[in-house]
């Protein structure tokens, strides 16, 4: 009965690399293999799947060209904050009064729970 196993030497020859590199890849689980005693054995079917995955992993998918999207114009709602602060200063309000007024307005605008 043939199990379809390759040795490290056979895999290294097939991949065109050093035996030590094959053993290191197997030891770090980057190459599918089984350690039997001191040597590694590599199932042919698992190696074929691994090589197929590696070959297709580097394929790039076509990318659509970016399209120009014009910026969205925001509509103005109410007075901008700096104008409100300037109006408060012009009215002679102190910083403490300005802050308390801002917090009071924020509390009133927050929905009740």
XYZ file of C-alpha atoms in Angstrom:
113
model
C 0.000 0.000 0.000
C 1.391 3.398 -1.002
C 0.616 6.322 1.276
C 1.785 8.990 -1.163
C 4.357 10.520 1.166
C 7.451 12.464 0.120
C 10.650 13.007 2.103
C 12.148 16.413 2.867
C 14.795 15.761 0.234
C 12.189 15.008 -2.442
C 10.173 18.125 -1.581
C 13.311 20.291 -1.550
C 14.305 18.983 -4.972
C 10.798 19.554 -6.359
C 10.610 23.094 -4.959
C 14.210 23.954 -5.802
C 15.269 24.876 -2.274
C 17.391 23.521 0.566
C 16.276 20.591 2.741
C 16.773 22.758 5.847
C 14.313 25.300 4.429
C 11.687 22.602 3.847
C 12.153 21.286 7.403
C 11.936 24.807 8.855
C 8.711 25.516 6.925
C 7.222 22.253 8.158
C 8.278 22.939 11.753
C 6.629 26.395 11.652
C 3.449 24.954 10.080
C 3.912 26.825 6.802
C 4.219 23.575 4.863
C 1.863 20.624 5.460
C 3.832 17.704 6.822
C 4.002 14.989 9.451
C 7.003 14.453 11.704
C 7.897 10.782 12.027
C 10.743 10.393 14.477
C 13.480 12.776 13.360
C 12.313 13.200 9.776
C 9.414 14.881 8.045
C 7.027 13.268 5.569
C 4.803 15.268 3.265
C 1.512 13.944 1.843
C 1.450 14.519 -1.921
C -2.221 15.611 -1.913
C -1.634 18.133 0.894
C 1.413 19.551 -0.897
C -0.577 19.871 -4.130
C -3.322 21.806 -2.288
C -0.707 23.980 -0.580
C 0.963 24.834 -3.893
C -2.401 25.605 -5.527
C -3.287 27.940 -2.647
C 0.092 29.647 -2.856
C -0.223 30.108 -6.609
C -3.665 31.704 -6.373
C -2.950 33.747 -3.217
C -0.835 36.235 -5.155
C -3.352 36.851 -7.904
C -4.710 40.368 -7.976
C -8.312 41.081 -8.707
C -9.164 43.863 -11.145
C -9.782 47.131 -9.337
C -12.354 49.611 -10.535
C -11.012 53.044 -11.239
C -11.971 55.580 -8.623
C -14.770 57.892 -9.637
C -14.964 61.530 -8.673
C -17.688 62.309 -6.191
C -18.363 65.995 -5.656
C -18.347 67.182 -2.056
C -21.675 67.408 -0.263
C -22.662 70.953 0.570
C -23.925 71.251 4.106
C -26.922 73.445 4.708
C -26.579 76.111 7.347
C -28.662 75.558 10.449
C -28.748 78.316 13.001
C -25.939 80.640 13.874
C -22.425 79.259 13.905
C -21.044 78.832 17.418
C -18.350 81.551 17.169
C -21.052 84.115 16.273
C -23.098 83.109 19.323
C -20.077 83.444 21.586
C -19.257 86.845 20.112
C -22.870 87.953 20.611
C -22.671 86.872 24.260
C -19.433 88.814 24.718
C -20.940 91.857 23.030
C -23.897 91.611 25.436
C -21.427 91.882 28.314
C -21.828 88.318 29.583
C -18.980 86.891 31.638
C -17.332 83.592 30.695
C -19.124 81.833 33.555
C -22.492 83.146 32.358
C -21.710 82.056 28.786
C -20.784 78.540 29.917
C -23.852 78.139 32.132
C -26.112 79.362 29.298
C -24.537 76.888 26.851
C -24.951 73.960 29.279
C -28.540 74.962 30.049
C -29.366 75.060 26.328
C -27.707 71.665 25.838
C -29.741 70.149 28.702
C -32.985 71.510 27.261
C -32.207 70.160 23.785
C -31.339 66.669 25.084
C -34.317 64.264 24.900
C -35.712 63.164 28.268
C -35.156 59.516 29.180
